[in-house]
Tab-separated table of C-alpha atoms in Angstrom:
chain	number	residue	atom	x	y	z
F	1	ASP	CA	115.148	127.905	102.100
F	2	ILE	CA	113.547	124.545	100.340
F	3	GLN	CA	112.019	122.366	103.540
F	4	MET	CA	112.283	118.330	102.987
F	5	THR	CA	108.994	116.630	104.679
F	6	GLN	CA	109.449	113.122	105.141
F	7	SER	CA	106.818	110.513	106.045
F	8	PRO	CA	105.952	108.439	108.678
F	9	SER	CA	107.956	109.666	111.389
F	10	THR	CA	108.234	106.211	112.075
F	11	LEU	CA	107.620	102.643	110.814
F	12	SER	CA	107.313	99.504	112.613
F	13	ALA	CA	107.991	96.591	109.844
F	14	SER	CA	109.663	92.639	110.166
F	15	VAL	CA	112.538	91.183	108.183
F	16	GLY	CA	111.492	90.353	104.738
F	17	ASP	CA	108.948	93.500	104.136
F	18	ARG	CA	108.941	95.683	101.706
F	19	VAL	CA	108.510	99.391	102.858
F	20	THR	CA	109.219	102.635	101.644
F	21	ILE	CA	109.569	105.992	102.981
F	22	THR	CA	108.497	109.559	101.243
F	23	CYS	CA	110.333	112.461	101.461
F	24	ARG	CA	108.460	115.975	99.870
F	25	ALA	CA	110.193	118.601	99.099
F	26	SER	CA	108.391	122.547	99.695
F	27	GLN	CA	109.978	123.175	95.739
F	28	SER	CA	111.210	121.470	92.666
F	29	ILE	CA	114.650	120.503	93.414
F	30	SER	CA	114.665	118.418	89.513
F	31	SER	CA	116.513	114.713	90.754
F	32	TRP	CA	119.228	116.828	93.649
F	33	LEU	CA	118.142	113.718	96.058
F	34	ALA	CA	120.395	111.705	98.416
F	35	TRP	CA	118.885	109.172	101.030
F	36	TYR	CA	121.331	108.616	103.715
F	37	GLN	CA	120.723	105.662	106.420
F	38	GLN	CA	122.151	106.879	110.264
F	39	ARG	CA	122.455	103.540	112.577
F	40	PRO	CA	121.902	104.544	115.841
F	41	GLY	CA	125.155	106.519	118.042
F	42	LYS	CA	126.613	106.178	113.820
F	43	ALA	CA	127.393	108.739	111.630
F	44	PRO	CA	124.782	108.846	108.892
F	45	LYS	CA	126.146	106.506	105.628
F	46	LEU	CA	125.330	107.054	101.869
F	47	LEU	CA	122.341	105.506	100.036
F	48	ILE	CA	121.662	107.180	96.972
F	49	PHE	CA	122.238	110.100	94.611
F	50	GLY	CA	120.325	111.336	92.430
F	51	VAL	CA	117.506	109.928	93.169
F	52	SER	CA	118.141	106.562	92.321
F	53	SER	CA	121.798	106.270	92.051
F	54	LEU	CA	123.184	103.254	94.365
F	55	GLU	CA	126.297	104.332	96.260
F	56	PRO	CA	129.128	101.895	95.557
F	57	GLY	CA	128.477	98.388	98.322
F	58	VAL	CA	125.126	99.713	99.101
F	59	PRO	CA	122.842	95.906	98.597
F	60	SER	CA	120.171	96.291	95.679
F	61	ARG	CA	117.336	95.785	97.914
F	62	PHE	CA	117.526	99.973	98.418
F	63	SER	CA	115.953	101.777	95.356
F	64	GLY	CA	115.090	105.357	94.824
F	65	SER	CA	112.250	107.097	92.639
F	66	GLY	CA	110.704	110.758	92.175
F	67	SER	CA	111.387	113.560	90.402
F	68	GLY	CA	109.913	117.560	91.269
F	69	THR	CA	109.325	116.985	94.944
F	70	ASP	CA	108.203	113.856	94.982
F	71	PHE	CA	110.582	110.887	96.533
F	72	THR	CA	110.011	107.480	97.778
F	73	LEU	CA	113.178	104.736	99.321
F	74	THR	CA	112.502	101.532	98.714
F	75	ILE	CA	113.698	98.905	101.248
F	76	SER	CA	112.633	95.562	98.821
F	77	SER	CA	113.178	92.760	101.765
F	78	LEU	CA	114.057	94.136	105.224
F	79	GLN	CA	117.287	92.687	107.094
F	80	PRO	CA	118.289	92.700	110.096
F	81	ASP	CA	121.029	95.789	108.974
F	82	ASP	CA	118.300	98.174	107.834
F	83	PHE	CA	116.576	99.029	111.335
F	84	ALA	CA	118.228	102.120	111.256
F	85	THR	CA	117.103	105.746	110.652
F	86	TYR	CA	116.798	107.290	107.374
F	87	TYR	CA	116.739	110.914	106.240
F	88	CYS	CA	116.549	112.783	102.689
F	89	GLN	CA	118.578	115.232	101.834
F	90	GLN	CA	117.992	117.898	99.110
F	91	TYR	CA	120.788	119.493	97.355
F	92	ASN	CA	119.816	121.928	94.401
F	93	SER	CA	119.516	124.695	96.942
F	94	TYR	CA	122.452	124.356	99.171
F	95	SER	CA	121.276	121.102	101.380
F	96	THR	CA	118.411	120.148	103.471
F	97	PHE	CA	117.502	117.608	105.257
F	98	GLY	CA	114.120	115.911	106.236
F	99	GLN	CA	113.369	114.972	109.529
F	100	GLY	CA	114.271	111.340	110.210
F	101	THR	CA	112.341	108.264	109.560
F	102	LYS	CA	112.784	105.406	111.782
F	103	VAL	CA	112.063	102.023	110.652
F	104	GLU	CA	111.533	99.650	113.438
F	105	ILE	CA	110.606	96.096	114.838
T	1	GLU	CA	140.663	103.428	103.261
T	2	ALA	CA	139.103	106.643	103.244
T	3	GLN	CA	138.803	108.359	106.974
T	4	LEU	CA	137.517	111.625	108.773
T	5	LEU	CA	138.209	112.148	112.342
T	6	GLU	CA	136.786	114.869	114.132
T	7	SER	CA	138.632	116.381	117.736
T	8	GLY	CA	137.466	119.116	119.981
T	9	GLY	CA	134.666	118.727	121.243
T	10	GLY	CA	133.860	119.095	124.892
T	11	LEU	CA	131.536	121.070	127.213
T	12	GLU	CA	131.717	125.252	127.326
T	13	GLN	CA	129.896	127.499	128.348
T	14	PRO	CA	127.180	129.844	126.535
T	15	GLY	CA	128.821	132.373	125.326
T	16	GLY	CA	132.245	130.281	124.816
T	17	SER	CA	134.245	129.330	121.820
T	18	LEU	CA	135.385	125.626	120.174
T	19	ARG	CA	137.275	124.751	117.562
T	20	LEU	CA	136.863	121.868	115.654
T	21	SER	CA	139.514	119.871	113.783
T	22	CYS	CA	138.672	116.713	111.817
T	23	ALA	CA	141.762	114.570	109.981
T	24	ALA	CA	141.088	113.288	106.976
T	25	SER	CA	143.175	110.578	105.442
T	26	GLY	CA	142.899	107.776	102.809
T	27	PHE	CA	141.894	110.196	100.175
T	28	THR	CA	143.163	113.372	98.287
T	29	PHE	CA	141.840	116.389	101.019
T	30	SER	CA	143.242	118.983	98.768
T	31	THR	CA	140.819	118.477	95.896
T	32	TYR	CA	137.078	117.495	98.042
T	33	ASP	CA	134.931	120.370	99.065
T	34	MET	CA	134.400	119.969	103.217
T	35	SER	CA	131.347	120.556	105.205
T	36	TRP	CA	130.329	120.067	108.784
T	37	VAL	CA	126.986	118.942	109.673
T	38	ARG	CA	125.309	118.759	112.821
T	39	GLN	CA	122.481	116.841	115.386
T	40	ALA	CA	121.542	118.075	118.046
T	41	PRO	CA	120.682	115.141	120.557
T	42	GLY	CA	117.906	113.338	119.653
T	43	GLN	CA	117.000	115.319	116.556
T	44	GLY	CA	117.582	115.412	112.621
T	45	LEU	CA	120.929	116.278	110.591
T	46	GLU	CA	121.709	119.882	109.764
T	47	TRP	CA	124.190	121.119	107.146
T	48	VAL	CA	126.272	123.796	109.097
T	49	SER	CA	129.385	125.172	106.786
T	50	ARG	CA	131.135	124.330	103.565
T	51	ILE	CA	134.251	125.337	102.099
T	52	SER	CA	135.799	125.002	98.992
T	53	ALA	CA	138.950	122.738	97.926
T	54	ARG	CA	141.209	125.542	98.190
T	55	GLY	CA	139.295	127.143	100.554
T	56	ALA	CA	138.676	130.030	98.550
T	57	ASN	CA	135.102	130.052	98.908
T	58	THR	CA	133.435	129.207	102.325
T	59	TYR	CA	129.014	129.205	102.751
T	60	TYR	CA	127.120	129.273	106.387
T	61	ALA	CA	123.787	128.062	107.705
T	62	ASP	CA	121.991	131.084	109.009
T	63	SER	CA	121.501	129.696	112.131
T	64	VAL	CA	125.796	129.983	112.301
T	65	ARG	CA	126.397	132.820	110.380
T	66	GLY	CA	128.819	135.340	112.267
T	67	ARG	CA	129.208	133.162	114.870
T	68	PHE	CA	131.026	130.162	113.192
T	69	THR	CA	134.168	130.499	110.552
T	70	ILE	CA	134.913	127.111	109.165
T	71	SER	CA	138.653	126.737	107.534
T	72	ARG	CA	141.272	124.259	106.732
T	73	ASP	CA	145.153	123.383	106.388
T	74	ASN	CA	145.573	121.302	102.895
T	75	SER	CA	148.902	120.586	103.954
T	76	LYS	CA	147.835	118.966	107.385
T	77	ASN	CA	144.832	117.188	105.865
T	78	THR	CA	142.275	119.687	108.533
T	79	LEU	CA	139.044	120.905	108.202
T	80	TYR	CA	138.699	123.409	111.452
T	81	LEU	CA	135.074	124.768	112.785
T	82	GLN	CA	136.113	128.000	114.647
T	83	MET	CA	132.551	128.362	116.951
T	84	ASN	CA	132.411	131.882	118.525
T	85	SER	CA	129.447	133.094	120.938
T	86	LEU	CA	127.994	129.574	121.593
T	87	ARG	CA	124.678	129.438	122.495
T	88	ALA	CA	122.870	126.170	124.329
T	89	ASP	CA	120.993	125.349	120.461
T	90	ASP	CA	124.681	124.576	119.226
T	91	THR	CA	124.394	121.165	121.645
T	92	ALA	CA	125.088	118.524	119.376
T	93	VAL	CA	127.229	115.791	117.297
T	94	TYR	CA	129.534	117.413	114.907
T	95	TYR	CA	130.468	115.595	112.226
T	96	CYS	CA	132.618	116.471	109.465
T	97	ALA	CA	132.192	115.257	105.751
T	98	LYS	CA	133.265	115.270	101.975
T	99	HIS	CA	131.692	116.091	99.558
T	100	SER	CA	131.195	114.047	96.597
T	101	GLY	CA	132.745	116.058	93.347
T	102	ASN	CA	130.985	119.371	93.425
T	103	TYR	CA	127.440	118.315	94.487
T	104	TRP	CA	126.351	119.067	98.104
T	105	TYR	CA	126.410	115.441	98.751
T	106	PHE	CA	128.090	113.817	101.509
T	107	ASP	CA	129.691	110.956	100.365
T	108	LEU	CA	132.222	110.380	103.862
T	109	TRP	CA	131.459	111.266	107.292
T	110	GLY	CA	133.628	111.409	110.482
T	111	ARG	CA	132.016	109.530	113.758
T	112	GLY	CA	131.447	113.148	115.170
T	113	THR	CA	132.517	115.052	118.222
T	114	LEU	CA	130.224	116.016	120.981
T	115	VAL	CA	129.918	119.997	121.616
T	116	THR	CA	127.947	120.344	124.851
T	117	VAL	CA	126.761	124.324	125.394
T	118	SER	CA	125.714	125.120	129.122
T	119	SER	CA	126.944	126.846	132.557
């Protein structure tokens, strides 16, 4: 099974900050990586697929990069709506999620 | 607007059974693979099971294989998850999720239904 490890687990930031979340796969997953945002009590929402393709309707302040085993999600200027938990997901072999990164004030 | 609405969750004793349903609307349900994904209280996301668009192929996580059965009724636009031999560690919010094309990522999620396994 492919394991996904996110860091940090929790991130404290302020509105306007540039935020970067890292996700590492236990083996190469090529570009089969997605990112989701989950607000408390809500369902996850797809942000990015294929490492860097933005889902329609997702603000352009979100971006993704990486390949192979190391990936990043960047929020260029944190907005109040962005305080949430973010999950990476590999879909190279079935589906595995990272443990999540909570972005808090 | 595309929507998924889960139902059927509740409190069940260890060893018991529950059947979850997920009603789809706003898209052509019969042309998309679907999955169940769960989230234990305060924990991350875990993929549980997938079914192909016409129901011919099914896939399961090791943690539920042999106990859970995924199925669908395309005439009713409904996805199901039959859960047998429930254990305490099956306690979670269960989401149904729509696959994007043939890929294993999910572009539409339901709001989830809570399953609690406890005596």
